[in-house]
Amino acid sequence: MTTATADEGLWSSEYVKEMVKQMRALDSYGTYDGWPNERVLAPYIVTKEQRREIPVIGDPDEVILSRVKAFYNGLAVLIEKESGLMASSVINITHEGFGRALITCGKLIVLDRTLRDVHRFGFESIGKMKDEADKLLSVALAIIGKYPEVAGL
Amino acid sequence: MTTATADEGLWSSEYVKEMVKQMRALDSYGTYDGWPNERVLAPYIVTKEQRREIPVIGDPDEVILSRVKAFYNGLAVLIEKESGLMASSVINITHEGFGRALITCGKLIVLDRTLRDVHRFGFESIGKMKDEADKLLSVALAIIGKYPEVAGL
């Protein structure tokens, strides 16, 4: 597969389409209206060099938090689509960018992550972001498969 | 049982002792040091009349939020003591005092409550507060008893 077709697959994947939807939903003033999807998701790309330059002092701002929330909301939507069960995400950021992200289905916690340095939240590329999401998604679906009764409560 | 002995039982109960501990832990400047336990827990008492007078406009302040957190932290400590499993609470307040309180044990959600009008968080009396806590605690322990494997994950 050439990079072009791989890229095309990426941008037409359920996951990336959902993330574009999540980000566009945050855009209450229509700033993104004429933007291509690549530009809408661009804030999720944080290279290693950029990461080093972002200070992790103080509380992360609302824009970053809404991006972190959108990331987990997107995952919750996909979990919902795949499992047919309602999934909801809870993000709890305490201080200095530390916190916890949960996705729940019924009484089951299908994803539980400690968040650190939320200021630097991002991925090397959208492909890497999707890889990470795919991993989290398959773990979540596996635990639902194991405890369907708890997930259905 | 007379009211005096009922009261004594209340203030020497595991739950009320834990709540006093939670509230004293919040008191970083030692303001409560000379206070009796009754005074330390007094902010949890909100009568019907007081409730009506508290406006639910805007986001609830940090002092109320820390009280709500202490309430669920206290429950988590008791769940931990009773079940022997680590329990942790997550409070997520969105806007205008709406939100969600969760207590988790392993991958199991042992308590899940929608929070409304957090500005008015409180109880008619400490006795009523303990009744409410006892109810939540027994529901939490029942679900742990039903799904011990998930709670132990």
PDB file of C-alpha atoms in Angstrom:
ATOM      1  CA  MET A   1       0.000   0.000   0.000  1.00  0.00           C
ATOM      2  CA  THR A   2       1.357   3.411  -0.882  1.00  0.00           C
ATOM      3  CA  THR A   3       1.236   6.233   1.639  1.00  0.00           C
ATOM      4  CA  ALA A   4      -1.477   7.986  -0.336  1.00  0.00           C
ATOM      5  CA  THR A   5      -3.928   5.082  -0.129  1.00  0.00           C
ATOM      6  CA  ALA A   6      -2.984   4.420   3.507  1.00  0.00           C
ATOM      7  CA  ASP A   7      -3.766   8.042   4.228  1.00  0.00           C
ATOM      8  CA  GLU A   8      -7.045   7.822   2.389  1.00  0.00           C
ATOM      9  CA  GLY A   9      -8.014   4.796   4.480  1.00  0.00           C
ATOM     10  CA  LEU A  10      -7.090   6.718   7.594  1.00  0.00           C
ATOM     11  CA  TRP A  11      -9.241   9.730   6.811  1.00  0.00           C
ATOM     12  CA  SER A  12     -12.224   7.635   5.815  1.00  0.00           C
ATOM     13  CA  SER A  13     -11.956   5.399   8.897  1.00  0.00           C
ATOM     14  CA  GLU A  14     -14.834   5.432  11.377  1.00  0.00           C
ATOM     15  CA  TYR A  15     -12.523   6.662  14.094  1.00  0.00           C
ATOM     16  CA  VAL A  16     -11.036   9.642  12.303  1.00  0.00           C
ATOM     17  CA  LYS A  17     -14.448  10.628  10.954  1.00  0.00           C
ATOM     18  CA  GLU A  18     -15.798  10.561  14.504  1.00  0.00           C
ATOM     19  CA  MET A  19     -12.927  12.681  15.816  1.00  0.00           C
ATOM     20  CA  VAL A  20     -13.525  15.258  13.099  1.00  0.00           C
ATOM     21  CA  LYS A  21     -17.177  15.319  14.171  1.00  0.00           C
ATOM     22  CA  GLN A  22     -16.174  15.734  17.832  1.00  0.00           C
ATOM     23  CA  MET A  23     -13.866  18.647  17.039  1.00  0.00           C
ATOM     24  CA  ARG A  24     -16.375  20.351  14.775  1.00  0.00           C
ATOM     25  CA  ALA A  25     -18.969  20.032  17.537  1.00  0.00           C
ATOM     26  CA  LEU A  26     -16.718  22.089  19.818  1.00  0.00           C
ATOM     27  CA  ASP A  27     -16.546  24.864  17.275  1.00  0.00           C
ATOM     28  CA  SER A  28     -19.584  26.865  18.371  1.00  0.00           C
ATOM     29  CA  TYR A  29     -18.642  29.954  16.366  1.00  0.00           C
ATOM     30  CA  GLY A  30     -18.213  28.190  13.032  1.00  0.00           C
ATOM     31  CA  THR A  31     -14.520  29.047  12.777  1.00  0.00           C
ATOM     32  CA  TYR A  32     -13.739  25.623  11.281  1.00  0.00           C
ATOM     33  CA  ASP A  33     -16.533  25.750   8.682  1.00  0.00           C
ATOM     34  CA  GLY A  34     -14.336  26.149   5.637  1.00  0.00           C
ATOM     35  CA  TRP A  35     -11.472  24.091   7.038  1.00  0.00           C
ATOM     36  CA  PRO A  36     -10.445  20.687   5.666  1.00  0.00           C
ATOM     37  CA  ASN A  37     -10.573  17.796   8.166  1.00  0.00           C
ATOM     38  CA  GLU A  38      -6.781  17.675   8.331  1.00  0.00           C
ATOM     39  CA  ARG A  39      -6.696  21.190   9.709  1.00  0.00           C
ATOM     40  CA  VAL A  40      -9.492  20.508  12.205  1.00  0.00           C
ATOM     41  CA  LEU A  41      -7.554  17.593  13.725  1.00  0.00           C
ATOM     42  CA  ALA A  42      -4.144  19.305  13.481  1.00  0.00           C
ATOM     43  CA  PRO A  43      -4.138  20.380  17.178  1.00  0.00           C
ATOM     44  CA  TYR A  44      -3.890  16.675  18.110  1.00  0.00           C
ATOM     45  CA  ILE A  45      -0.505  16.466  16.416  1.00  0.00           C
ATOM     46  CA  VAL A  46       2.241  17.274  18.882  1.00  0.00           C
ATOM     47  CA  THR A  47       5.693  16.165  17.747  1.00  0.00           C
ATOM     48  CA  LYS A  48       8.462  15.205  20.162  1.00  0.00           C
ATOM     49  CA  GLU A  49      10.144  18.560  19.587  1.00  0.00           C
ATOM     50  CA  GLN A  50       6.928  20.479  20.239  1.00  0.00           C
ATOM     51  CA  ARG A  51       6.265  18.376  23.311  1.00  0.00           C
ATOM     52  CA  ARG A  52       9.593  19.389  24.829  1.00  0.00           C
ATOM     53  CA  GLU A  53       8.796  23.047  24.278  1.00  0.00           C
ATOM     54  CA  ILE A  54       5.397  22.985  26.034  1.00  0.00           C
ATOM     55  CA  PRO A  55       5.785  23.884  29.703  1.00  0.00           C
ATOM     56  CA  VAL A  56       3.808  21.746  32.158  1.00  0.00           C
ATOM     57  CA  ILE A  57       3.448  24.489  34.736  1.00  0.00           C
ATOM     58  CA  GLY A  58       0.046  25.516  36.046  1.00  0.00           C
ATOM     59  CA  ASP A  59      -3.322  24.122  35.081  1.00  0.00           C
ATOM     60  CA  PRO A  60      -3.899  23.267  31.419  1.00  0.00           C
ATOM     61  CA  ASP A  61      -6.279  25.652  29.672  1.00  0.00           C
ATOM     62  CA  GLU A  62      -9.849  24.967  28.619  1.00  0.00           C
ATOM     63  CA  VAL A  63      -8.927  24.487  24.962  1.00  0.00           C
ATOM     64  CA  ILE A  64      -6.612  21.588  25.792  1.00  0.00           C
ATOM     65  CA  LEU A  65      -9.134  20.098  28.212  1.00  0.00           C
ATOM     66  CA  SER A  66     -11.875  20.177  25.597  1.00  0.00           C
ATOM     67  CA  ARG A  67      -9.504  18.377  23.209  1.00  0.00           C
ATOM     68  CA  VAL A  68      -8.776  15.666  25.790  1.00  0.00           C
ATOM     69  CA  LYS A  69     -12.511  15.321  26.435  1.00  0.00           C
ATOM     70  CA  ALA A  70     -13.213  15.075  22.708  1.00  0.00           C
ATOM     71  CA  PHE A  71     -10.615  12.301  22.403  1.00  0.00           C
ATOM     72  CA  TYR A  72     -12.337  10.187  25.073  1.00  0.00           C
ATOM     73  CA  ASN A  73     -15.812  11.122  23.868  1.00  0.00           C
ATOM     74  CA  GLY A  74     -14.838   9.889  20.419  1.00  0.00           C
ATOM     75  CA  LEU A  75     -13.720   6.596  21.915  1.00  0.00           C
ATOM     76  CA  ALA A  76     -16.970   6.324  23.886  1.00  0.00           C
ATOM     77  CA  VAL A  77     -18.982   6.816  20.686  1.00  0.00           C
ATOM     78  CA  LEU A  78     -17.043   4.035  18.944  1.00  0.00           C
ATOM     79  CA  ILE A  79     -17.431   1.702  21.928  1.00  0.00           C
ATOM     80  CA  GLU A  80     -21.151   2.430  21.794  1.00  0.00           C
ATOM     81  CA  LYS A  81     -21.316   1.679  18.067  1.00  0.00           C
ATOM     82  CA  GLU A  82     -19.380  -1.573  18.398  1.00  0.00           C
ATOM     83  CA  SER A  83     -21.020  -2.893  21.555  1.00  0.00           C
ATOM     84  CA  GLY A  84     -24.515  -1.475  21.218  1.00  0.00           C
ATOM     85  CA  LEU A  85     -24.286  -0.340  24.846  1.00  0.00           C
ATOM     86  CA  MET A  86     -24.371   3.237  26.047  1.00  0.00           C
ATOM     87  CA  ALA A  87     -20.869   4.410  26.946  1.00  0.00           C
ATOM     88  CA  SER A  88     -19.979   7.626  28.676  1.00  0.00           C
ATOM     89  CA  SER A  89     -16.697   9.277  29.453  1.00  0.00           C
ATOM     90  CA  VAL A  90     -15.686  11.065  32.628  1.00  0.00           C
ATOM     91  CA  ILE A  91     -12.590  13.231  32.687  1.00  0.00           C
ATOM     92  CA  ASN A  92     -11.293  14.402  35.991  1.00  0.00           C
ATOM     93  CA  ILE A  93      -8.349  16.786  35.890  1.00  0.00           C
ATOM     94  CA  THR A  94      -7.041  17.776  39.279  1.00  0.00           C
ATOM     95  CA  HIS A  95      -4.081  20.098  39.335  1.00  0.00           C
ATOM     96  CA  GLU A  96      -1.119  20.769  37.121  1.00  0.00           C
ATOM     97  CA  GLY A  97      -2.511  18.569  34.364  1.00  0.00           C
ATOM     98  CA  PHE A  98      -2.888  15.363  36.358  1.00  0.00           C
ATOM     99  CA  GLY A  99      -6.079  13.386  36.371  1.00  0.00           C
ATOM    100  CA  ARG A 100      -8.050  10.374  35.336  1.00  0.00           C
ATOM    101  CA  ALA A 101     -10.065   9.459  32.266  1.00  0.00           C
ATOM    102  CA  LEU A 102     -12.783   6.848  32.537  1.00  0.00           C
ATOM    103  CA  ILE A 103     -15.174   5.349  30.051  1.00  0.00           C
ATOM    104  CA  THR A 104     -18.075   3.457  31.577  1.00  0.00           C
ATOM    105  CA  CYS A 105     -20.659   1.046  30.175  1.00  0.00           C
ATOM    106  CA  GLY A 106     -23.362   0.270  32.697  1.00  0.00           C
ATOM    107  CA  LYS A 107     -21.495  -0.518  35.910  1.00  0.00           C
ATOM    108  CA  LEU A 108     -18.349  -1.561  34.083  1.00  0.00           C
ATOM    109  CA  ILE A 109     -15.259   0.597  33.661  1.00  0.00           C
ATOM    110  CA  VAL A 110     -14.111  -0.231  30.164  1.00  0.00           C
ATOM    111  CA  LEU A 111     -11.283   2.295  30.089  1.00  0.00           C
ATOM    112  CA  ASP A 112      -9.367   3.776  33.007  1.00  0.00           C
ATOM    113  CA  ARG A 113      -6.337   5.920  32.360  1.00  0.00           C
ATOM    114  CA  THR A 114      -4.202   8.114  34.519  1.00  0.00           C
ATOM    115  CA  LEU A 115      -3.601  11.416  32.786  1.00  0.00           C
ATOM    116  CA  ARG A 116      -0.262  13.155  33.169  1.00  0.00           C
ATOM    117  CA  ASP A 117       1.054  16.364  31.636  1.00  0.00           C
ATOM    118  CA  VAL A 118      -2.227  17.051  29.907  1.00  0.00           C
ATOM    119  CA  HIS A 119      -0.657  20.274  28.599  1.00  0.00           C
ATOM    120  CA  ARG A 120       1.265  18.075  26.157  1.00  0.00           C
ATOM    121  CA  PHE A 121      -1.691  15.914  25.100  1.00  0.00           C
ATOM    122  CA  GLY A 122      -1.194  14.882  21.497  1.00  0.00           C
ATOM    123  CA  PHE A 123       0.236  12.332  19.089  1.00  0.00           C
ATOM    124  CA  GLU A 124       3.084  12.160  16.586  1.00  0.00           C
ATOM    125  CA  SER A 125       0.587  11.887  13.742  1.00  0.00           C
ATOM    126  CA  ILE A 126      -3.102  11.206  13.135  1.00  0.00           C
ATOM    127  CA  GLY A 127      -2.096   7.654  12.177  1.00  0.00           C
ATOM    128  CA  LYS A 128      -0.448   7.200  15.592  1.00  0.00           C
ATOM    129  CA  MET A 129      -3.536   8.653  17.250  1.00  0.00           C
ATOM    130  CA  LYS A 130      -5.718   6.102  15.497  1.00  0.00           C
ATOM    131  CA  ASP A 131      -3.346   3.266  16.476  1.00  0.00           C
ATOM    132  CA  GLU A 132      -3.639   4.324  20.110  1.00  0.00           C
ATOM    133  CA  ALA A 133      -7.422   4.606  19.846  1.00  0.00           C
ATOM    134  CA  ASP A 134      -7.647   1.156  18.194  1.00  0.00           C
ATOM    135  CA  LYS A 135      -5.661  -0.340  21.055  1.00  0.00           C
ATOM    136  CA  LEU A 136      -7.850   1.280  23.729  1.00  0.00           C
ATOM    137  CA  LEU A 137     -10.964   0.291  21.818  1.00  0.00           C
ATOM    138  CA  SER A 138     -10.013  -3.371  21.565  1.00  0.00           C
ATOM    139  CA  VAL A 139      -9.188  -3.520  25.286  1.00  0.00           C
ATOM    140  CA  ALA A 140     -12.543  -1.893  26.091  1.00  0.00           C
ATOM    141  CA  LEU A 141     -14.481  -4.279  23.852  1.00  0.00           C
ATOM    142  CA  ALA A 142     -12.639  -7.271  25.317  1.00  0.00           C
ATOM    143  CA  ILE A 143     -13.667  -6.391  28.851  1.00  0.00           C
ATOM    144  CA  ILE A 144     -17.260  -5.818  27.716  1.00  0.00           C
ATOM    145  CA  GLY A 145     -17.151  -9.251  26.072  1.00  0.00           C
ATOM    146  CA  LYS A 146     -15.924 -10.749  29.334  1.00  0.00           C
ATOM    147  CA  TYR A 147     -18.467  -9.069  31.622  1.00  0.00           C
ATOM    148  CA  PRO A 148     -21.489  -8.318  29.423  1.00  0.00           C
ATOM    149  CA  GLU A 149     -23.851  -8.509  32.395  1.00  0.00           C
ATOM    150  CA  VAL A 150     -22.057  -5.743  34.324  1.00  0.00           C
ATOM    151  CA  ALA A 151     -21.758  -3.634  31.170  1.00  0.00           C
ATOM    152  CA  GLY A 152     -25.483  -3.992  30.598  1.00  0.00           C
ATOM    153  CA  LEU A 153     -26.508  -2.880  34.095  1.00  0.00           C
TER     154      LEU A 153
ATOM    155  CA  MET B   1     -33.419   4.718  73.198  1.00  0.00           C
ATOM    156  CA  THR B   2     -33.367   8.355  74.257  1.00  0.00           C
ATOM    157  CA  THR B   3     -32.201  11.053  71.888  1.00  0.00           C
ATOM    158  CA  ALA B   4     -29.038  11.573  73.916  1.00  0.00           C
ATOM    159  CA  THR B   5     -27.852   7.978  73.506  1.00  0.00           C
ATOM    160  CA  ALA B   6     -28.962   7.895  69.866  1.00  0.00           C
ATOM    161  CA  ASP B   7     -26.871  10.999  69.316  1.00  0.00           C
ATOM    162  CA  GLU B   8     -23.933   9.491  71.097  1.00  0.00           C
ATOM    163  CA  GLY B   9     -24.151   6.434  68.872  1.00  0.00           C
ATOM    164  CA  LEU B  10     -24.249   8.695  65.858  1.00  0.00           C
ATOM    165  CA  TRP B  11     -21.124  10.629  66.759  1.00  0.00           C
ATOM    166  CA  SER B  12     -19.177   7.514  67.643  1.00  0.00           C
ATOM    167  CA  SER B  13     -20.223   5.687  64.451  1.00  0.00           C
ATOM    168  CA  GLU B  14     -17.540   4.741  61.954  1.00  0.00           C
ATOM    169  CA  TYR B  15     -19.182   6.882  59.320  1.00  0.00           C
ATOM    170  CA  VAL B  16     -19.451  10.116  61.259  1.00  0.00           C
ATOM    171  CA  LYS B  17     -15.923   9.684  62.619  1.00  0.00           C
ATOM    172  CA  GLU B  18     -14.668   9.247  59.053  1.00  0.00           C
ATOM    173  CA  MET B  19     -16.509  12.358  57.866  1.00  0.00           C
ATOM    174  CA  VAL B  20     -15.002  14.401  60.685  1.00  0.00           C
ATOM    175  CA  LYS B  21     -11.595  13.120  59.599  1.00  0.00           C
ATOM    176  CA  GLN B  22     -12.326  14.055  55.961  1.00  0.00           C
ATOM    177  CA  MET B  23     -13.374  17.578  56.893  1.00  0.00           C
ATOM    178  CA  ARG B  24     -10.426  18.111  59.225  1.00  0.00           C
ATOM    179  CA  ALA B  25      -8.107  16.950  56.437  1.00  0.00           C
ATOM    180  CA  LEU B  26      -9.401  19.799  54.261  1.00  0.00           C
ATOM    181  CA  ASP B  27      -8.534  22.327  56.926  1.00  0.00           C
ATOM    182  CA  SER B  28      -4.948  23.078  55.897  1.00  0.00           C
ATOM    183  CA  TYR B  29      -4.672  26.186  58.055  1.00  0.00           C
ATOM    184  CA  GLY B  30      -5.793  24.569  61.291  1.00  0.00           C
ATOM    185  CA  THR B  31      -8.871  26.759  61.633  1.00  0.00           C
ATOM    186  CA  TYR B  32     -10.897  23.811  62.968  1.00  0.00           C
ATOM    187  CA  ASP B  33      -8.299  22.756  65.530  1.00  0.00           C
ATOM    188  CA  GLY B  34     -10.210  23.821  68.624  1.00  0.00           C
ATOM    189  CA  TRP B  35     -13.631  23.055  67.161  1.00  0.00           C
ATOM    190  CA  PRO B  36     -15.881  20.242  68.380  1.00  0.00           C
ATOM    191  CA  ASN B  37     -16.835  17.634  65.756  1.00  0.00           C
ATOM    192  CA  GLU B  38     -20.390  18.973  65.606  1.00  0.00           C
ATOM    193  CA  ARG B  39     -19.128  22.320  64.388  1.00  0.00           C
ATOM    194  CA  VAL B  40     -16.774  20.733  61.855  1.00  0.00           C
ATOM    195  CA  LEU B  41     -19.658  18.844  60.210  1.00  0.00           C
ATOM    196  CA  ALA B  42     -22.159  21.696  60.552  1.00  0.00           C
ATOM    197  CA  PRO B  43     -21.741  22.871  56.923  1.00  0.00           C
ATOM    198  CA  TYR B  44     -23.341  19.576  55.819  1.00  0.00           C
ATOM    199  CA  ILE B  45     -26.570  20.581  57.506  1.00  0.00           C
ATOM    200  CA  VAL B  46     -28.797  22.476  55.112  1.00  0.00           C
ATOM    201  CA  THR B  47     -32.417  22.700  56.207  1.00  0.00           C
ATOM    202  CA  LYS B  48     -35.312  22.960  53.761  1.00  0.00           C
ATOM    203  CA  GLU B  49     -35.618  26.676  54.507  1.00  0.00           C
ATOM    204  CA  GLN B  50     -31.905  27.267  53.916  1.00  0.00           C
ATOM    205  CA  ARG B  51     -32.056  25.212  50.737  1.00  0.00           C
ATOM    206  CA  ARG B  52     -34.720  27.464  49.288  1.00  0.00           C
ATOM    207  CA  GLU B  53     -32.607  30.527  50.006  1.00  0.00           C
ATOM    208  CA  ILE B  54     -29.485  29.271  48.238  1.00  0.00           C
ATOM    209  CA  PRO B  55     -29.458  30.406  44.611  1.00  0.00           C
ATOM    210  CA  VAL B  56     -28.409  27.813  42.034  1.00  0.00           C
ATOM    211  CA  ILE B  57     -27.009  30.306  39.591  1.00  0.00           C
ATOM    212  CA  GLY B  58     -23.466  30.051  38.301  1.00  0.00           C
ATOM    213  CA  ASP B  59     -20.874  27.436  39.169  1.00  0.00           C
ATOM    214  CA  PRO B  60     -20.702  26.254  42.797  1.00  0.00           C
ATOM    215  CA  ASP B  61     -17.615  27.484  44.635  1.00  0.00           C
ATOM    216  CA  GLU B  62     -14.566  25.446  45.631  1.00  0.00           C
ATOM    217  CA  VAL B  63     -15.641  25.202  49.268  1.00  0.00           C
ATOM    218  CA  ILE B  64     -18.887  23.430  48.329  1.00  0.00           C
ATOM    219  CA  LEU B  65     -17.094  21.208  45.830  1.00  0.00           C
ATOM    220  CA  SER B  66     -14.547  20.132  48.430  1.00  0.00           C
ATOM    221  CA  ARG B  67     -17.443  19.254  50.754  1.00  0.00           C
ATOM    222  CA  VAL B  68     -19.111  17.139  48.054  1.00  0.00           C
ATOM    223  CA  LYS B  69     -15.779  15.439  47.384  1.00  0.00           C
ATOM    224  CA  ALA B  70     -15.268  14.785  51.089  1.00  0.00           C
ATOM    225  CA  PHE B  71     -18.721  13.175  51.275  1.00  0.00           C
ATOM    226  CA  TYR B  72     -17.898  10.692  48.509  1.00  0.00           C
ATOM    227  CA  ASN B  73     -14.331  10.192  49.737  1.00  0.00           C
ATOM    228  CA  GLY B  74     -15.730   9.263  53.139  1.00  0.00           C
ATOM    229  CA  LEU B  75     -17.995   6.707  51.483  1.00  0.00           C
ATOM    230  CA  ALA B  76     -15.075   5.326  49.483  1.00  0.00           C
ATOM    231  CA  VAL B  77     -13.049   4.871  52.696  1.00  0.00           C
ATOM    232  CA  LEU B  78     -15.904   2.950  54.320  1.00  0.00           C
ATOM    233  CA  ILE B  79     -16.393   0.782  51.222  1.00  0.00           C
ATOM    234  CA  GLU B  80     -12.672   0.052  51.363  1.00  0.00           C
ATOM    235  CA  LYS B  81     -12.846  -0.889  55.041  1.00  0.00           C
ATOM    236  CA  GLU B  82     -15.863  -3.150  54.573  1.00  0.00           C
ATOM    237  CA  SER B  83     -14.811  -4.840  51.346  1.00  0.00           C
ATOM    238  CA  GLY B  84     -11.036  -4.858  51.722  1.00  0.00           C
ATOM    239  CA  LEU B  85     -10.788  -3.561  48.161  1.00  0.00           C
ATOM    240  CA  MET B  86      -9.354  -0.229  47.126  1.00  0.00           C
ATOM    241  CA  ALA B  87     -12.142   2.214  46.309  1.00  0.00           C
ATOM    242  CA  SER B  88     -11.732   5.614  44.741  1.00  0.00           C
ATOM    243  CA  SER B  89     -14.140   8.412  44.060  1.00  0.00           C
ATOM    244  CA  VAL B  90     -14.370  10.597  40.986  1.00  0.00           C
ATOM    245  CA  ILE B  91     -16.430  13.762  41.037  1.00  0.00           C
ATOM    246  CA  ASN B  92     -17.155  15.489  37.788  1.00  0.00           C
ATOM    247  CA  ILE B  93     -18.985  18.781  38.022  1.00  0.00           C
ATOM    248  CA  THR B  94     -19.791  20.339  34.692  1.00  0.00           C
ATOM    249  CA  HIS B  95     -21.688  23.606  34.737  1.00  0.00           C
ATOM    250  CA  GLU B  96     -24.182  25.244  37.026  1.00  0.00           C
ATOM    251  CA  GLY B  97     -23.751  22.555  39.651  1.00  0.00           C
ATOM    252  CA  PHE B  98     -24.588  19.537  37.506  1.00  0.00           C
ATOM    253  CA  GLY B  99     -22.364  16.523  37.402  1.00  0.00           C
ATOM    254  CA  ARG B 100     -21.673  12.956  38.290  1.00  0.00           C
ATOM    255  CA  ALA B 101     -20.195  11.204  41.304  1.00  0.00           C
ATOM    256  CA  LEU B 102     -18.645   7.781  40.889  1.00  0.00           C
ATOM    257  CA  ILE B 103     -17.013   5.379  43.294  1.00  0.00           C
ATOM    258  CA  THR B 104     -15.036   2.609  41.658  1.00  0.00           C
ATOM    259  CA  CYS B 105     -13.557  -0.670  42.924  1.00  0.00           C
ATOM    260  CA  GLY B 106     -11.315  -2.280  40.350  1.00  0.00           C
ATOM    261  CA  LYS B 107     -13.320  -2.152  37.125  1.00  0.00           C
ATOM    262  CA  LEU B 108     -16.646  -2.016  38.915  1.00  0.00           C
ATOM    263  CA  ILE B 109     -18.697   1.122  39.471  1.00  0.00           C
ATOM    264  CA  VAL B 110     -20.097   0.628  42.928  1.00  0.00           C
ATOM    265  CA  LEU B 111     -21.775   4.029  43.140  1.00  0.00           C
ATOM    266  CA  ASP B 112     -22.975   6.247  40.314  1.00  0.00           C
ATOM    267  CA  ARG B 113     -24.979   9.351  41.074  1.00  0.00           C
ATOM    268  CA  THR B 114     -26.101  12.273  39.040  1.00  0.00           C
ATOM    269  CA  LEU B 115     -25.426  15.486  40.908  1.00  0.00           C
ATOM    270  CA  ARG B 116     -27.866  18.361  40.637  1.00  0.00           C
ATOM    271  CA  ASP B 117     -27.900  21.757  42.315  1.00  0.00           C
ATOM    272  CA  VAL B 118     -24.615  21.077  44.043  1.00  0.00           C
ATOM    273  CA  HIS B 119     -24.861  24.592  45.527  1.00  0.00           C
ATOM    274  CA  ARG B 120     -27.491  23.175  47.870  1.00  0.00           C
ATOM    275  CA  PHE B 121     -25.600  20.018  48.812  1.00  0.00           C
ATOM    276  CA  GLY B 122     -26.489  19.084  52.359  1.00  0.00           C
ATOM    277  CA  PHE B 123     -28.782  17.157  54.656  1.00  0.00           C
ATOM    278  CA  GLU B 124     -31.531  17.954  57.172  1.00  0.00           C
ATOM    279  CA  SER B 125     -29.344  16.637  59.985  1.00  0.00           C
ATOM    280  CA  ILE B 126     -26.189  14.582  60.533  1.00  0.00           C
ATOM    281  CA  GLY B 127     -28.475  11.651  61.331  1.00  0.00           C
ATOM    282  CA  LYS B 128     -30.129  11.997  57.913  1.00  0.00           C
ATOM    283  CA  MET B 129     -26.711  12.253  56.317  1.00  0.00           C
ATOM    284  CA  LYS B 130     -25.675   8.990  57.936  1.00  0.00           C
ATOM    285  CA  ASP B 131     -28.930   7.309  56.834  1.00  0.00           C
ATOM    286  CA  GLU B 132     -28.214   8.337  53.258  1.00  0.00           C
ATOM    287  CA  ALA B 133     -24.621   7.144  53.514  1.00  0.00           C
ATOM    288  CA  ASP B 134     -25.715   3.814  54.994  1.00  0.00           C
ATOM    289  CA  LYS B 135     -28.085   3.299  52.083  1.00  0.00           C
ATOM    290  CA  LEU B 136     -25.428   4.086  49.478  1.00  0.00           C
ATOM    291  CA  LEU B 137     -22.925   1.921  51.310  1.00  0.00           C
ATOM    292  CA  SER B 138     -25.193  -1.118  51.406  1.00  0.00           C
ATOM    293  CA  VAL B 139     -25.976  -0.787  47.682  1.00  0.00           C
ATOM    294  CA  ALA B 140     -22.246  -0.508  46.941  1.00  0.00           C
ATOM    295  CA  LEU B 141     -21.366  -3.543  49.047  1.00  0.00           C
ATOM    296  CA  ALA B 142     -24.183  -5.547  47.464  1.00  0.00           C
ATOM    297  CA  ILE B 143     -22.857  -4.946  43.959  1.00  0.00           C
ATOM    298  CA  ILE B 144     -19.319  -5.843  45.097  1.00  0.00           C
ATOM    299  CA  GLY B 145     -20.735  -9.037  46.571  1.00  0.00           C
ATOM    300  CA  LYS B 146     -22.407  -9.824  43.254  1.00  0.00           C
ATOM    301  CA  TYR B 147     -19.404  -9.113  41.022  1.00  0.00           C
ATOM    302  CA  PRO B 148     -16.332  -9.666  43.220  1.00  0.00           C
ATOM    303  CA  GLU B 149     -14.177 -10.599  40.233  1.00  0.00           C
ATOM    304  CA  VAL B 150     -14.783  -7.270  38.458  1.00  0.00           C
ATOM    305  CA  ALA B 151     -14.302  -5.351  41.707  1.00  0.00           C
ATOM    306  CA  GLY B 152     -10.977  -7.099  42.224  1.00  0.00           C
ATOM    307  CA  LEU B 153      -9.593  -6.321  38.750  1.00  0.00           C
TER     308      LEU B 153
END
